[in-house]
Amino acid sequence: MKLLLRSPVTVLLAAAFVLLAGCRAGEVASETPSAGVSVRVSEVAGGEAQDIPLRFSGIVRASQRATLTFQVSGTLKERSVELGQQVNAGAVLARVYNPALAPARDSARAKLEELTTQYEQAKREWERSSSLHERGVVSEQSLEQIAARRDGLKASVATAEAALAEATQLLKESVLRAPFSGRVEALLVERDEFVAAGQPVVRLSSPDGREVEVRVPAYLLEHVELQQGLPVWPVQDRTQPAQTGVVVEIAQAGSIRGELHPILVRLPVGGLEAGQPVEVGITPVRVEATTVPLLSVIRTAEGTGVYRVEGGVARRVPVSVDRVIGERVVVRSESLTPGDQVVYAGMTRLTDGDAVEVR
């Protein structure tokens, strides 16, 4: 019975010793000085800063292209080409029939022949009358009348020649010819259809040279110049590297609010094909910008700022955020200089003046 009573007392004493030892160990641990807060830092960058390229979409097209039309109306009686066919300069593409064109030419030619005959007769008559006038047979008034008729017929002959040239040219306009060598992109009128003067009939493009037109806001016009190289990405296959296009035309800014302005970019030979969708990148450049990592900027009741590490101690520096560039932020601060170390990881346990351990 006495052995059983002593067991609980022994247990209580052992527990007291353990508790006391733990308290003393805690006191010893609390007296040990704490190490610095573990952080990671990055350098402040300065100088020239470039925004992320802004991409504008466009469609590749041929540099030399034309939508061909007839200058006269009529019925399309002949179409000598097919869609996608390669043609040479001067090749006949189509013919239109107008029943008034050939008779108008023939009538103008006949009128010219008639007036030419009358003019030749008036010239001979004036020559004869001039000889008779020298002998005193024909009066001065009669000679002047003959000369006036001769000069009038001469003017009529010139008018008839112009009318014949016009009628002949109109008849030639009934034949549509290729102005340059290229490929037929579209056939817009079928055979036996009526074609009005100026109505698009065939669209032709040259295989030499490619370009793309993009439209941009007015403020971006200041960031491009003639002969400047711009990256061009194919949209259908984004694994392909960007090609470099050259700016050849820049529009002037207009006064219409929200209007987009065209920029024409010439593409390298043998690259992208006509009709292929692409994106053209324009990168605005701003100078004298100070950038820090995006994660280093903190916001407190005092405003935005960063922690700068100086001699193993973190000091809070107030900054003003300008804009975000990818994973960095453009800031304004009189205290930050390029090369300073700022904390971007481990800031949750950090206060102004804390010792830090850079990892």
PDB file of C-alpha atoms in Angstrom, residues 41-281:
ATOM      1  CA  VAL A  41      16.734  42.657 -53.389  1.00  0.00           C
ATOM      2  CA  SER A  42      17.002  44.026 -56.920  1.00  0.00           C
ATOM      3  CA  GLU A  43      18.774  47.014 -58.412  1.00  0.00           C
ATOM      4  CA  VAL A  44      17.074  50.247 -59.362  1.00  0.00           C
ATOM      5  CA  ALA A  45      17.371  50.747 -63.136  1.00  0.00           C
ATOM      6  CA  GLY A  46      17.660  54.139 -64.783  1.00  0.00           C
ATOM      7  CA  GLY A  47      18.208  55.804 -68.142  1.00  0.00           C
ATOM      8  CA  GLU A  48      16.093  54.975 -71.150  1.00  0.00           C
ATOM      9  CA  ALA A  49      12.930  52.913 -70.621  1.00  0.00           C
ATOM     10  CA  GLN A  50      10.854  51.307 -73.361  1.00  0.00           C
ATOM     11  CA  ASP A  51       7.207  50.394 -73.054  1.00  0.00           C
ATOM     12  CA  ILE A  52       5.862  47.017 -74.132  1.00  0.00           C
ATOM     13  CA  PRO A  53       5.399  47.061 -77.955  1.00  0.00           C
ATOM     14  CA  LEU A  54       1.835  47.976 -78.822  1.00  0.00           C
ATOM     15  CA  ARG A  55       0.549  45.652 -81.555  1.00  0.00           C
ATOM     16  CA  PHE A  56      -1.734  46.776 -84.367  1.00  0.00           C
ATOM     17  CA  SER A  57      -3.333  44.332 -86.766  1.00  0.00           C
ATOM     18  CA  GLY A  58      -3.345  44.548 -90.546  1.00  0.00           C
ATOM     19  CA  ILE A  59      -3.534  42.446 -93.701  1.00  0.00           C
ATOM     20  CA  VAL A  60      -0.565  41.959 -96.008  1.00  0.00           C
ATOM     21  CA  ARG A  61      -1.220  43.260 -99.504  1.00  0.00           C
ATOM     22  CA  ALA A  62       0.698  43.755-102.719  1.00  0.00           C
ATOM     23  CA  SER A  63       2.567  47.028-103.051  1.00  0.00           C
ATOM     24  CA  GLN A  64       1.427  47.354-106.686  1.00  0.00           C
ATOM     25  CA  ARG A  65      -2.247  46.563-107.176  1.00  0.00           C
ATOM     26  CA  ALA A  66      -5.133  47.849-109.260  1.00  0.00           C
ATOM     27  CA  THR A  67      -8.872  47.463-109.615  1.00  0.00           C
ATOM     28  CA  LEU A  68      -9.493  47.685-113.366  1.00  0.00           C
ATOM     29  CA  THR A  69     -12.592  49.214-114.965  1.00  0.00           C
ATOM     30  CA  PHE A  70     -13.927  50.019-118.424  1.00  0.00           C
ATOM     31  CA  GLN A  71     -14.236  53.677-119.398  1.00  0.00           C
ATOM     32  CA  VAL A  72     -17.326  52.827-121.482  1.00  0.00           C
ATOM     33  CA  SER A  73     -20.471  50.906-120.672  1.00  0.00           C
ATOM     34  CA  GLY A  74     -21.677  47.799-122.456  1.00  0.00           C
ATOM     35  CA  THR A  75     -22.077  44.046-122.222  1.00  0.00           C
ATOM     36  CA  LEU A  76     -19.121  41.883-121.211  1.00  0.00           C
ATOM     37  CA  LYS A  77     -18.674  39.645-124.247  1.00  0.00           C
ATOM     38  CA  GLU A  78     -15.203  38.230-123.586  1.00  0.00           C
ATOM     39  CA  ARG A  79     -13.186  37.401-120.477  1.00  0.00           C
ATOM     40  CA  SER A  80      -9.766  36.019-121.380  1.00  0.00           C
ATOM     41  CA  VAL A  81      -8.417  35.209-117.894  1.00  0.00           C
ATOM     42  CA  GLU A  82      -9.259  32.992-114.953  1.00  0.00           C
ATOM     43  CA  LEU A  83      -9.007  33.592-111.229  1.00  0.00           C
ATOM     44  CA  GLY A  84      -5.415  33.342-110.012  1.00  0.00           C
ATOM     45  CA  GLN A  85      -3.932  33.426-113.517  1.00  0.00           C
ATOM     46  CA  GLN A  86      -0.583  35.121-114.093  1.00  0.00           C
ATOM     47  CA  VAL A  87      -0.696  37.751-116.859  1.00  0.00           C
ATOM     48  CA  ASN A  88       1.880  39.948-118.559  1.00  0.00           C
ATOM     49  CA  ALA A  89       1.686  43.693-119.028  1.00  0.00           C
ATOM     50  CA  GLY A  90      -0.532  44.573-122.005  1.00  0.00           C
ATOM     51  CA  ALA A  91      -2.371  41.233-122.043  1.00  0.00           C
ATOM     52  CA  VAL A  92      -6.088  41.386-122.952  1.00  0.00           C
ATOM     53  CA  LEU A  93      -8.219  40.641-119.893  1.00  0.00           C
ATOM     54  CA  ALA A  94     -11.760  41.326-121.128  1.00  0.00           C
ATOM     55  CA  ARG A  95     -13.796  42.999-123.877  1.00  0.00           C
ATOM     56  CA  VAL A  96     -17.057  44.885-123.641  1.00  0.00           C
ATOM     57  CA  TYR A  97     -19.536  45.359-126.507  1.00  0.00           C
ATOM     58  CA  ASN A  98     -21.224  48.714-127.083  1.00  0.00           C
ATOM     59  CA  PRO A  99     -23.151  49.005-130.383  1.00  0.00           C
ATOM     60  CA  ALA A 100     -22.577  52.765-130.603  1.00  0.00           C
ATOM     61  CA  LEU A 101     -18.787  52.813-130.431  1.00  0.00           C
ATOM     62  CA  ALA A 102     -17.775  51.519-133.879  1.00  0.00           C
ATOM     63  CA  PRO A 103     -20.399  53.574-135.793  1.00  0.00           C
ATOM     64  CA  ALA A 104     -19.344  56.686-133.875  1.00  0.00           C
ATOM     65  CA  ARG A 105     -15.767  56.160-134.996  1.00  0.00           C
ATOM     66  CA  ASP A 106     -16.765  55.541-138.602  1.00  0.00           C
ATOM     67  CA  SER A 107     -18.972  58.627-138.602  1.00  0.00           C
ATOM     68  CA  ALA A 108     -16.161  60.765-137.198  1.00  0.00           C
ATOM     69  CA  ARG A 109     -13.775  59.451-139.849  1.00  0.00           C
ATOM     70  CA  ALA A 110     -16.243  60.191-142.656  1.00  0.00           C
ATOM     71  CA  LYS A 111     -16.862  63.695-141.319  1.00  0.00           C
ATOM     72  CA  LEU A 112     -13.117  64.319-141.223  1.00  0.00           C
ATOM     73  CA  GLU A 113     -12.720  63.175-144.835  1.00  0.00           C
ATOM     74  CA  GLU A 114     -15.567  65.421-145.934  1.00  0.00           C
ATOM     75  CA  LEU A 115     -14.176  68.477-144.205  1.00  0.00           C
ATOM     76  CA  THR A 116     -10.680  67.726-145.428  1.00  0.00           C
ATOM     77  CA  THR A 117     -11.947  67.666-149.016  1.00  0.00           C
ATOM     78  CA  GLN A 118     -13.755  70.962-148.569  1.00  0.00           C
ATOM     79  CA  TYR A 119     -10.703  72.516-146.989  1.00  0.00           C
ATOM     80  CA  GLU A 120      -8.450  71.416-149.848  1.00  0.00           C
ATOM     81  CA  GLN A 121     -10.934  72.853-152.338  1.00  0.00           C
ATOM     82  CA  ALA A 122     -11.082  76.132-150.383  1.00  0.00           C
ATOM     83  CA  LYS A 123      -7.279  76.344-150.433  1.00  0.00           C
ATOM     84  CA  ARG A 124      -7.179  75.907-154.214  1.00  0.00           C
ATOM     85  CA  GLU A 125      -9.963  78.421-154.675  1.00  0.00           C
ATOM     86  CA  TRP A 126      -8.103  80.974-152.555  1.00  0.00           C
ATOM     87  CA  GLU A 127      -4.918  80.401-154.568  1.00  0.00           C
ATOM     88  CA  ARG A 128      -6.789  81.026-157.853  1.00  0.00           C
ATOM     89  CA  SER A 129      -8.608  84.062-156.474  1.00  0.00           C
ATOM     90  CA  SER A 130      -5.342  85.434-155.132  1.00  0.00           C
ATOM     91  CA  SER A 131      -3.837  85.287-158.653  1.00  0.00           C
ATOM     92  CA  LEU A 132      -6.910  86.951-160.142  1.00  0.00           C
ATOM     93  CA  HIS A 133      -6.822  89.591-157.397  1.00  0.00           C
ATOM     94  CA  GLU A 134      -3.294  90.557-158.498  1.00  0.00           C
ATOM     95  CA  ARG A 135      -4.669  91.145-162.008  1.00  0.00           C
ATOM     96  CA  GLY A 136      -7.557  93.200-160.668  1.00  0.00           C
ATOM     97  CA  VAL A 137     -10.258  90.684-161.607  1.00  0.00           C
ATOM     98  CA  VAL A 138     -11.291  89.680-158.053  1.00  0.00           C
ATOM     99  CA  SER A 139     -12.028  92.313-155.461  1.00  0.00           C
ATOM    100  CA  GLU A 140     -10.368  92.529-152.085  1.00  0.00           C
ATOM    101  CA  GLN A 141     -13.660  91.760-150.329  1.00  0.00           C
ATOM    102  CA  SER A 142     -14.235  88.577-152.309  1.00  0.00           C
ATOM    103  CA  LEU A 143     -10.692  87.424-151.593  1.00  0.00           C
ATOM    104  CA  GLU A 144     -11.223  87.977-147.851  1.00  0.00           C
ATOM    105  CA  GLN A 145     -14.471  85.988-147.929  1.00  0.00           C
ATOM    106  CA  ILE A 146     -12.717  83.078-149.632  1.00  0.00           C
ATOM    107  CA  ALA A 147      -9.881  83.232-147.093  1.00  0.00           C
ATOM    108  CA  ALA A 148     -12.383  83.260-144.202  1.00  0.00           C
ATOM    109  CA  ARG A 149     -14.128  80.194-145.587  1.00  0.00           C
ATOM    110  CA  ARG A 150     -10.774  78.475-146.002  1.00  0.00           C
ATOM    111  CA  ASP A 151      -9.734  79.223-142.401  1.00  0.00           C
ATOM    112  CA  GLY A 152     -13.138  78.109-141.074  1.00  0.00           C
ATOM    113  CA  LEU A 153     -12.819  74.788-142.864  1.00  0.00           C
ATOM    114  CA  LYS A 154      -9.308  74.409-141.460  1.00  0.00           C
ATOM    115  CA  ALA A 155     -10.686  74.797-137.927  1.00  0.00           C
ATOM    116  CA  SER A 156     -13.493  72.339-138.718  1.00  0.00           C
ATOM    117  CA  VAL A 157     -10.909  69.797-139.902  1.00  0.00           C
ATOM    118  CA  ALA A 158      -9.049  70.146-136.555  1.00  0.00           C
ATOM    119  CA  THR A 159     -12.343  69.621-134.689  1.00  0.00           C
ATOM    120  CA  ALA A 160     -13.129  66.551-136.778  1.00  0.00           C
ATOM    121  CA  GLU A 161      -9.691  65.134-136.111  1.00  0.00           C
ATOM    122  CA  ALA A 162     -10.243  65.535-132.366  1.00  0.00           C
ATOM    123  CA  ALA A 163     -13.673  63.883-132.623  1.00  0.00           C
ATOM    124  CA  LEU A 164     -12.160  60.963-134.549  1.00  0.00           C
ATOM    125  CA  ALA A 165      -9.407  60.571-131.960  1.00  0.00           C
ATOM    126  CA  GLU A 166     -11.983  60.547-129.170  1.00  0.00           C
ATOM    127  CA  ALA A 167     -14.191  57.984-130.921  1.00  0.00           C
ATOM    128  CA  THR A 168     -11.170  55.797-131.671  1.00  0.00           C
ATOM    129  CA  GLN A 169      -9.991  55.977-128.058  1.00  0.00           C
ATOM    130  CA  LEU A 170     -13.439  55.094-126.743  1.00  0.00           C
ATOM    131  CA  LEU A 171     -13.472  52.062-129.000  1.00  0.00           C
ATOM    132  CA  LYS A 172     -10.058  51.059-127.618  1.00  0.00           C
ATOM    133  CA  GLU A 173     -11.438  51.436-124.090  1.00  0.00           C
ATOM    134  CA  SER A 174     -13.808  48.577-124.802  1.00  0.00           C
ATOM    135  CA  VAL A 175     -10.763  46.296-124.446  1.00  0.00           C
ATOM    136  CA  LEU A 176      -9.369  45.885-120.915  1.00  0.00           C
ATOM    137  CA  ARG A 177      -5.603  45.296-120.778  1.00  0.00           C
ATOM    138  CA  ALA A 178      -3.258  44.538-117.890  1.00  0.00           C
ATOM    139  CA  PRO A 179      -1.316  47.689-116.897  1.00  0.00           C
ATOM    140  CA  PHE A 180       1.467  45.567-115.346  1.00  0.00           C
ATOM    141  CA  SER A 181       2.474  41.954-114.936  1.00  0.00           C
ATOM    142  CA  GLY A 182       0.742  40.257-112.034  1.00  0.00           C
ATOM    143  CA  ARG A 183      -1.853  37.808-110.790  1.00  0.00           C
ATOM    144  CA  VAL A 184      -5.625  38.023-111.142  1.00  0.00           C
ATOM    145  CA  GLU A 185      -6.982  38.349-107.598  1.00  0.00           C
ATOM    146  CA  ALA A 186     -10.681  38.708-108.356  1.00  0.00           C
ATOM    147  CA  LEU A 187     -13.150  38.588-111.240  1.00  0.00           C
ATOM    148  CA  LEU A 188     -16.023  40.872-110.316  1.00  0.00           C
ATOM    149  CA  VAL A 189     -18.251  40.593-113.403  1.00  0.00           C
ATOM    150  CA  GLU A 190     -19.474  37.507-115.248  1.00  0.00           C
ATOM    151  CA  ARG A 191     -19.733  37.125-119.002  1.00  0.00           C
ATOM    152  CA  ASP A 192     -22.818  38.642-120.719  1.00  0.00           C
ATOM    153  CA  GLU A 193     -23.443  40.948-117.751  1.00  0.00           C
ATOM    154  CA  PHE A 194     -23.953  44.665-118.332  1.00  0.00           C
ATOM    155  CA  VAL A 195     -21.007  46.718-117.162  1.00  0.00           C
ATOM    156  CA  ALA A 196     -21.354  50.418-116.368  1.00  0.00           C
ATOM    157  CA  ALA A 197     -18.506  52.822-117.031  1.00  0.00           C
ATOM    158  CA  GLY A 198     -16.214  52.853-113.985  1.00  0.00           C
ATOM    159  CA  GLN A 199     -17.613  49.618-112.545  1.00  0.00           C
ATOM    160  CA  PRO A 200     -14.851  47.319-111.103  1.00  0.00           C
ATOM    161  CA  VAL A 201     -14.291  44.294-113.333  1.00  0.00           C
ATOM    162  CA  VAL A 202     -10.926  42.699-112.484  1.00  0.00           C
ATOM    163  CA  ARG A 203      -8.572  43.100-109.532  1.00  0.00           C
ATOM    164  CA  LEU A 204      -4.882  42.631-110.327  1.00  0.00           C
ATOM    165  CA  SER A 205      -1.835  42.536-108.043  1.00  0.00           C
ATOM    166  CA  SER A 206       1.887  42.319-108.675  1.00  0.00           C
ATOM    167  CA  PRO A 207       3.977  39.577-107.009  1.00  0.00           C
ATOM    168  CA  ASP A 208       6.816  42.057-106.451  1.00  0.00           C
ATOM    169  CA  GLY A 209       6.673  43.828-103.102  1.00  0.00           C
ATOM    170  CA  ARG A 210       4.474  43.453-100.033  1.00  0.00           C
ATOM    171  CA  GLU A 211       3.156  46.017 -97.573  1.00  0.00           C
ATOM    172  CA  VAL A 212       0.736  46.352 -94.676  1.00  0.00           C
ATOM    173  CA  GLU A 213      -1.261  49.333 -93.484  1.00  0.00           C
ATOM    174  CA  VAL A 214      -2.076  49.768 -89.795  1.00  0.00           C
ATOM    175  CA  ARG A 215      -4.072  52.525 -88.121  1.00  0.00           C
ATOM    176  CA  VAL A 216      -2.835  54.016 -84.860  1.00  0.00           C
ATOM    177  CA  PRO A 217      -3.899  56.797 -82.455  1.00  0.00           C
ATOM    178  CA  ALA A 218      -2.524  60.267 -83.092  1.00  0.00           C
ATOM    179  CA  TYR A 219      -0.116  60.254 -80.128  1.00  0.00           C
ATOM    180  CA  LEU A 220       1.803  57.290 -81.572  1.00  0.00           C
ATOM    181  CA  LEU A 221       2.643  59.202 -84.755  1.00  0.00           C
ATOM    182  CA  GLU A 222       5.382  60.959 -82.792  1.00  0.00           C
ATOM    183  CA  HIS A 223       7.073  57.619 -82.079  1.00  0.00           C
ATOM    184  CA  VAL A 224       7.547  56.542 -85.712  1.00  0.00           C
ATOM    185  CA  GLU A 225       9.527  58.065 -88.551  1.00  0.00           C
ATOM    186  CA  LEU A 226      10.201  57.307 -92.215  1.00  0.00           C
ATOM    187  CA  GLN A 227      12.600  54.406 -92.871  1.00  0.00           C
ATOM    188  CA  GLN A 228      12.209  53.231 -89.262  1.00  0.00           C
ATOM    189  CA  GLY A 229      12.204  49.468 -88.743  1.00  0.00           C
ATOM    190  CA  LEU A 230       9.169  47.925 -87.002  1.00  0.00           C
ATOM    191  CA  PRO A 231       8.636  44.284 -85.945  1.00  0.00           C
ATOM    192  CA  VAL A 232       5.949  42.387 -87.840  1.00  0.00           C
ATOM    193  CA  TRP A 233       4.522  39.128 -86.425  1.00  0.00           C
ATOM    194  CA  PRO A 234       2.435  36.619 -88.415  1.00  0.00           C
ATOM    195  CA  VAL A 235      -0.815  35.922 -86.579  1.00  0.00           C
ATOM    196  CA  GLN A 236      -1.497  32.445 -87.942  1.00  0.00           C
ATOM    197  CA  ASP A 237       1.825  31.007 -86.749  1.00  0.00           C
ATOM    198  CA  ARG A 238       3.080  32.800 -83.660  1.00  0.00           C
ATOM    199  CA  THR A 239       6.083  30.488 -83.394  1.00  0.00           C
ATOM    200  CA  GLN A 240       7.699  32.259 -86.341  1.00  0.00           C
ATOM    201  CA  PRO A 241      10.140  35.045 -85.460  1.00  0.00           C
ATOM    202  CA  ALA A 242       9.172  38.632 -86.133  1.00  0.00           C
ATOM    203  CA  GLN A 243      10.203  40.163 -89.449  1.00  0.00           C
ATOM    204  CA  THR A 244      11.343  43.752 -89.786  1.00  0.00           C
ATOM    205  CA  GLY A 245       9.259  46.111 -91.893  1.00  0.00           C
ATOM    206  CA  VAL A 246      10.199  49.648 -92.942  1.00  0.00           C
ATOM    207  CA  VAL A 247       7.906  52.658 -92.529  1.00  0.00           C
ATOM    208  CA  VAL A 248       7.350  54.293 -95.943  1.00  0.00           C
ATOM    209  CA  GLU A 249       4.317  56.529 -95.298  1.00  0.00           C
ATOM    210  CA  ILE A 250       2.994  58.281 -92.189  1.00  0.00           C
ATOM    211  CA  ALA A 251      -0.323  60.109 -92.044  1.00  0.00           C
ATOM    212  CA  GLN A 252      -0.695  63.538 -90.477  1.00  0.00           C
ATOM    213  CA  ALA A 253      -2.729  63.882 -87.299  1.00  0.00           C
ATOM    214  CA  GLY A 254      -6.277  65.148 -87.922  1.00  0.00           C
ATOM    215  CA  SER A 255      -8.709  67.143 -85.843  1.00  0.00           C
ATOM    216  CA  ILE A 256     -11.419  64.488 -85.636  1.00  0.00           C
ATOM    217  CA  ARG A 257     -11.686  63.087 -82.131  1.00  0.00           C
ATOM    218  CA  GLY A 258     -10.809  59.400 -81.829  1.00  0.00           C
ATOM    219  CA  GLU A 259      -9.701  59.088 -85.456  1.00  0.00           C
ATOM    220  CA  LEU A 260      -7.052  56.491 -86.247  1.00  0.00           C
ATOM    221  CA  HIS A 261      -4.280  57.391 -88.667  1.00  0.00           C
ATOM    222  CA  PRO A 262      -2.692  55.038 -91.250  1.00  0.00           C
ATOM    223  CA  ILE A 263       0.958  54.034 -91.269  1.00  0.00           C
ATOM    224  CA  LEU A 264       2.248  52.133 -94.302  1.00  0.00           C
ATOM    225  CA  VAL A 265       4.964  49.537 -93.660  1.00  0.00           C
ATOM    226  CA  ARG A 266       6.931  47.870 -96.486  1.00  0.00           C
ATOM    227  CA  LEU A 267       7.696  44.197 -95.821  1.00  0.00           C
ATOM    228  CA  PRO A 268      10.838  42.268 -96.793  1.00  0.00           C
ATOM    229  CA  VAL A 269      10.844  40.416-100.112  1.00  0.00           C
ATOM    230  CA  GLY A 270      10.076  36.698 -99.984  1.00  0.00           C
ATOM    231  CA  GLY A 271       8.498  36.796 -96.549  1.00  0.00           C
ATOM    232  CA  LEU A 272       4.788  37.117 -95.899  1.00  0.00           C
ATOM    233  CA  GLU A 273       2.166  36.463 -98.564  1.00  0.00           C
ATOM    234  CA  ALA A 274      -0.669  38.757 -99.592  1.00  0.00           C
ATOM    235  CA  GLY A 275      -3.832  38.272 -97.550  1.00  0.00           C
ATOM    236  CA  GLN A 276      -1.987  37.015 -94.467  1.00  0.00           C
ATOM    237  CA  PRO A 277      -2.999  38.682 -91.161  1.00  0.00           C
ATOM    238  CA  VAL A 278      -0.117  40.221 -89.212  1.00  0.00           C
ATOM    239  CA  GLU A 279       0.562  42.450 -86.225  1.00  0.00           C
ATOM    240  CA  VAL A 280       2.896  45.444 -86.353  1.00  0.00           C
ATOM    241  CA  GLY A 281       4.611  46.521 -83.141  1.00  0.00           C
TER     242      GLY A 281
END
